Coordinates of C-alpha atoms and ligand atoms in Angstrom, one line a residue:
M280 CA 133.2 -127.9 50.1
H281 CA 131.8 -124.7 51.7
V282 CA 133.2 -124.3 55.2
L283 CA 132.9 -121.1 57.1
V284 CA 135.3 -120.7 60.0
L285 CA 134.2 -118.3 62.7
G286 CA 135.5 -117.3 66.0
F287 CA 133.4 -117.2 69.2
P288 CA 131.5 -113.9 69.3
R289 CA 132.2 -113.5 73.0
A290 CA 134.2 -115.4 75.7
C291 CA 132.5 -118.7 76.4
P292 CA 133.5 -120.0 79.9
R293 CA 131.7 -123.4 79.8
V294 CA 133.4 -124.5 76.6
L295 CA 136.7 -123.0 77.4
E296 CA 136.8 -125.0 80.7
S297 CA 136.5 -128.2 78.7
H298 CA 139.3 -127.3 76.2
L299 CA 141.8 -125.2 78.0
L300 CA 144.1 -125.5 81.0
M301 CA 143.2 -123.2 84.0
D302 CA 145.9 -120.5 83.3
E303 CA 144.9 -120.4 79.7
L304 CA 141.3 -120.0 80.8
V305 CA 142.1 -117.0 83.0
Q306 CA 144.0 -115.3 80.1
S307 CA 141.2 -116.0 77.6
Q308 CA 138.5 -114.4 79.7
T309 CA 139.9 -111.0 78.8
A310 CA 140.8 -111.9 75.2
T311 CA 138.9 -113.2 72.2
P312 CA 139.1 -117.0 72.4
S313 CA 141.1 -118.7 69.8
L314 CA 138.7 -121.7 69.5
P315 CA 137.1 -121.6 66.1
V316 CA 133.5 -122.6 65.2
E317 CA 133.3 -124.2 61.7
L318 CA 130.0 -124.3 59.8
H319 CA 129.8 -127.2 57.3
P320 CA 127.1 -128.2 54.9
L321 CA 125.2 -131.4 55.3
T322 CA 126.7 -134.4 53.4
S323 CA 126.3 -138.1 53.2
Q324 CA 129.5 -138.3 55.3
N325 CA 128.3 -136.3 58.2
I326 CA 124.6 -137.2 58.2
D327 CA 125.0 -139.9 60.8
G328 CA 126.5 -137.3 63.1
L329 CA 123.4 -135.2 62.6
R330 CA 121.2 -138.2 63.4
R331 CA 123.0 -138.6 66.7
L332 CA 123.0 -134.9 67.5
N333 CA 119.2 -134.6 66.9
S334 CA 118.4 -137.6 69.0
T335 CA 120.4 -136.0 71.9
L336 CA 118.9 -132.5 71.4
F337 CA 115.2 -133.1 70.6
P338 CA 112.4 -135.0 72.3
V339 CA 110.8 -135.6 68.9
A340 CA 112.3 -138.6 66.9
Y341 CA 113.0 -137.6 63.2
N342 CA 112.4 -140.4 60.8
E343 CA 114.4 -141.5 57.7
R344 CA 112.3 -139.3 55.4
F345 CA 113.6 -136.2 57.3
Y346 CA 117.2 -137.1 56.5
V347 CA 116.6 -138.2 52.9
E348 CA 114.8 -134.9 52.2
A349 CA 117.5 -132.9 54.0
L350 CA 120.2 -134.4 51.8
G351 CA 118.1 -133.6 48.7
A352 CA 117.5 -130.0 49.6
P353 CA 119.7 -127.1 48.6
Q354 CA 122.9 -127.2 50.7
V355 CA 122.4 -123.7 52.1
F356 CA 119.4 -124.8 54.1
H357 CA 121.5 -126.9 56.5
R358 CA 124.6 -126.2 58.5
L359 CA 126.5 -128.3 61.0
A360 CA 128.6 -126.5 63.7
Y361 CA 131.9 -128.0 64.8
V362 CA 134.3 -127.0 67.6
S363 CA 137.7 -128.6 67.4
G364 CA 136.3 -131.3 65.1
V365 CA 133.4 -132.1 67.4
L366 CA 129.8 -131.7 66.0
V367 CA 128.1 -129.5 68.6
G368 CA 125.1 -128.0 66.8
A369 CA 123.1 -127.8 63.6
V370 CA 120.2 -126.1 61.8
C371 CA 118.0 -127.8 59.2
C372 CA 115.4 -125.8 57.2
R373 CA 112.8 -126.6 54.6
R374 CA 111.5 -124.3 51.9
E375 CA 107.7 -124.5 51.6
N376 CA 105.7 -123.1 48.7
P377 CA 102.2 -121.8 49.6
L378 CA 100.6 -125.2 48.8
Q379 CA 103.1 -127.2 50.8
H380 CA 102.6 -124.8 53.7
E381 CA 98.9 -125.2 53.6
L382 CA 99.3 -129.0 53.5
S383 CA 101.7 -129.0 56.5
L384 CA 99.3 -126.7 58.4
S385 CA 96.3 -128.9 57.6
E386 CA 98.3 -132.0 58.7
S387 CA 99.2 -130.4 62.0
S388 CA 95.7 -128.9 62.6
I389 CA 94.0 -132.3 62.3
A390 CA 94.9 -132.8 65.9
A391 CA 95.9 -129.3 67.0
T392 CA 93.6 -126.4 68.0
V393 CA 94.9 -123.1 67.1
V394 CA 94.7 -120.4 69.7
A395 CA 95.4 -116.8 68.6
L396 CA 97.6 -114.8 70.9
D397 CA 97.2 -111.5 69.3
S398 CA 94.5 -109.3 67.8
A399 CA 93.9 -111.8 65.0
R400 CA 91.4 -113.7 67.0
N401 CA 88.8 -113.7 64.2
Q402 CA 91.1 -114.6 61.4
S403 CA 91.3 -118.1 59.8
L404 CA 94.0 -120.5 60.7
G405 CA 96.0 -119.3 57.6
G406 CA 95.6 -115.7 58.6
R407 CA 96.9 -116.3 62.1
T408 CA 99.9 -118.2 61.0
G409 CA 100.7 -115.7 58.3
T410 CA 99.8 -118.0 55.4
S411 CA 99.9 -116.1 52.1
R412 CA 100.9 -116.6 48.5
Q413 CA 104.5 -116.2 49.5
S414 CA 106.8 -119.2 50.2
K415 CA 108.1 -119.7 53.7
L416 CA 111.3 -121.1 55.2
Y417 CA 110.5 -123.6 58.0
I418 CA 113.3 -124.0 60.6
M419 CA 112.7 -127.7 61.4
T420 CA 115.5 -128.1 63.9
L421 CA 118.1 -125.7 65.4
G422 CA 120.0 -126.9 68.4
V423 CA 123.4 -126.8 70.3
L424 CA 124.7 -129.4 72.7
A425 CA 124.2 -128.1 76.3
P426 CA 127.9 -127.6 77.2
Y427 CA 128.3 -125.4 74.2
R428 CA 125.3 -123.2 74.7
E429 CA 125.4 -119.4 75.5
C430 CA 128.5 -119.1 73.4
G431 CA 126.8 -117.6 70.4
I432 CA 126.8 -120.8 68.3
G433 CA 122.9 -120.9 68.1
S434 CA 123.0 -117.3 66.9
L435 CA 125.7 -118.1 64.3
L436 CA 123.5 -120.9 62.9
L437 CA 120.4 -118.7 62.9
K438 CA 122.3 -115.8 61.2
H439 CA 123.4 -118.2 58.5
V440 CA 119.7 -119.0 57.9
L441 CA 118.7 -115.3 57.8
N442 CA 121.6 -114.5 55.5
V443 CA 120.4 -117.2 53.1
V444 CA 116.9 -115.7 53.2
L445 CA 118.3 -112.3 52.4
G446 CA 120.9 -113.3 49.8
S447 CA 120.5 -116.7 48.3
P448 CA 118.6 -117.4 45.0
H449 CA 117.3 -120.5 46.7
A450 CA 115.3 -118.1 49.0
D451 CA 113.8 -115.9 46.3
G452 CA 110.1 -115.3 47.1
I453 CA 110.3 -116.3 50.8
G454 CA 108.1 -114.0 52.8
E455 CA 108.4 -115.5 56.2
V456 CA 110.8 -117.6 58.4
Y457 CA 108.9 -119.7 61.0
L458 CA 109.2 -122.6 63.4
H459 CA 107.5 -124.4 66.2
V460 CA 108.7 -124.0 69.8
Q461 CA 107.3 -126.4 72.5
V462 CA 105.5 -124.6 75.2
G463 CA 107.8 -124.3 78.2
N464 CA 111.0 -124.1 76.1
D465 CA 111.7 -120.6 77.5
D466 CA 115.4 -120.6 76.4
A467 CA 114.4 -121.2 72.8
L468 CA 111.6 -118.6 72.9
S469 CA 113.8 -115.9 74.4
F470 CA 116.6 -116.8 71.9
Y471 CA 114.2 -116.4 68.9
R472 CA 112.6 -113.2 70.4
R473 CA 116.1 -111.7 70.8
H474 CA 116.5 -112.3 67.0
G475 CA 113.3 -110.5 66.2
F476 CA 110.9 -113.4 65.9
V477 CA 107.3 -113.0 67.3
T478 CA 104.8 -115.5 68.5
K479 CA 101.8 -115.7 66.2
C480 CA 99.7 -118.3 67.9
R481 CA 99.6 -121.4 70.1
L482 CA 98.8 -124.8 68.6
E483 CA 97.2 -126.9 71.2
N484 CA 97.9 -130.7 71.1
Y485 CA 100.4 -130.2 68.3
Y486 CA 102.7 -133.0 69.5
R487 CA 101.3 -136.5 69.8
K488 CA 104.0 -138.2 71.8
I489 CA 105.6 -135.6 74.0
R490 CA 104.3 -133.4 76.9
P491 CA 103.5 -130.6 77.0
A492 CA 101.7 -131.2 73.8
D493 CA 101.3 -127.6 72.8
C494 CA 103.6 -125.5 70.7
L495 CA 104.0 -121.9 69.7
Y496 CA 104.1 -120.8 66.1
V497 CA 107.1 -118.3 66.0
S498 CA 107.7 -116.2 63.0
L499 CA 109.8 -113.5 61.3
S500 CA 108.5 -111.6 58.3
V501 CA 110.8 -111.0 55.3
T502 CA 110.0 -107.8 53.5
T503 CA 111.7 -106.0 50.6
N504 CA 113.5 -103.9 53.2
G505 CA 114.8 -106.9 55.1
L506 CA 113.6 -108.9 58.1
R507 CA 111.1 -107.7 60.7
Ligands
ACO1649 N1 128.5 -115.7 77.3 C1 127.3 -115.6 77.9 N2 126.1 -115.6 77.3 C2 126.1 -115.6 75.9 C3 127.3 -115.7 75.2 C4 128.5 -115.7 75.9 N3 129.7 -115.8 75.3 N4 127.0 -115.7 73.9 C5 125.6 -115.7 73.8 N5 125.1 -115.6 75.0 C6 123.7 -115.6 75.4 C7 122.8 -114.8 74.5 O1 122.7 -113.5 74.9 C8 121.6 -115.6 74.5 O2 120.7 -115.1 75.5 P1 119.1 -115.1 75.2 O3 118.7 -116.3 74.4 O4 118.4 -115.0 76.5 O5 118.8 -113.9 74.4 C9 121.9 -117.0 74.9 O6 123.3 -116.9 75.3 C10 121.8 -118.0 73.8 O7 122.3 -117.5 72.6 P2 123.3 -118.3 71.7 O8 124.6 -118.7 72.5 O9 123.5 -117.7 70.4 O10 122.5 -119.7 71.5 P3 122.8 -121.1 72.0 O11 124.0 -121.6 71.3 O12 122.8 -121.2 73.4 O13 121.6 -121.9 71.3 C11 119.4 -122.7 71.5 C12 120.2 -121.5 71.7 C13 119.5 -123.3 70.1 C14 117.9 -122.4 71.7 C15 119.8 -123.8 72.6 O14 119.4 -123.4 73.9 C16 119.3 -125.2 72.3 O15 120.0 -125.9 71.5 N6 118.3 -125.7 73.0 C17 117.8 -127.1 72.8 C18 117.2 -127.3 71.5 C19 116.1 -126.4 71.2 O16 115.2 -126.2 72.1 N7 116.0 -125.7 70.0 C20 115.1 -124.7 69.7 C21 113.7 -125.1 69.5 S1 113.4 -126.1 68.1 C22 113.6 -125.1 66.7 O17 114.3 -124.2 66.7 C23 113.0 -125.5 65.5

C-alpha cells in the first residue's frame, strides 16, 4: 500500500477550527499544524468514498464506467486525500494516447464550438488544443471539500500528478497535462494558473446538462526540461 503522509504546507484556520480547541488553535497559528494529510491510492475499498466525494464536489455526474476505468488504470494516476481518516479530496487522471485524445476531442466537439483565446485563431481544433503525436494526461477530476480548501491540499494533489508526469514510467511520452474548467469557476482557474497552466481555448456548449455550458481548455506543456 502506497501512503504518503504530509503535513499542511501552511497554517489552515478553517480546518483547524473544526479539529482543535480554541487555545490549541491560537497556538497553532504561529506553528506548523500537526494535522497530517495522507495521500492514498484508489482501491476497491475506498472507491465508494470517491463516488460520494465526487457527487458532492462536481455538478457533473460520473457514471460507472468512470469508476471501473479508474480502478483499472495505473495506481499513480489517482490519489485520495485524508485528514484524520476523513476523505476530503481526490484527483483522478487518465492517460490518452494521440488517437484516444483525438476521439475524446471529436466526441466533445460534436456539440461544442471551439473558440481560440490566443493567436492560434486560424489553427485547426487539434492545433488550438495542443493535439500532437504525444500522449496527454487528462485531469478528469480534482477537488477538495469546501471546509478543507485553501490549506494546500489541492496543490498537494496536483503536485502528485506533476511528479508522476516527470518521474513515473507510466507517464513516459506524455507531452501535455490538460483539463476542462467550467466557465465561471474562477477559484479553479486561478488555482491552475498559479501552478503554471494556461488557457488554450474556450469550448462553447461543452456541457449538456449544466449551466454555464462552456468550459475552458487549460493546459501545461511537458518538455524535456520539465513543465512549462
Ligand atoms: N492559508 C490561506 N490560503 C492558502 C493556504 C493557507 N494555509 N494554502 C493555500 N492557500 C491558497 C493558495 O494560495 C491558493 O490560492 P490561488 O488558487 O488563488 O492561487 C488557494 O489557497 C487554493 O490552493 P490550495 O489550498 O492548494 O487548493 P484547494 O485545496 O483550495 O483546492 C480546488 C483548489 C481544487 C480548485 C478547490 O477550490 C475545489 O475543490 N474546487 C471545487 C472543485 C473544482 O472546481 N475543481 C477544479 C475543476 S475540475 C478539474 O480540475 C478537472
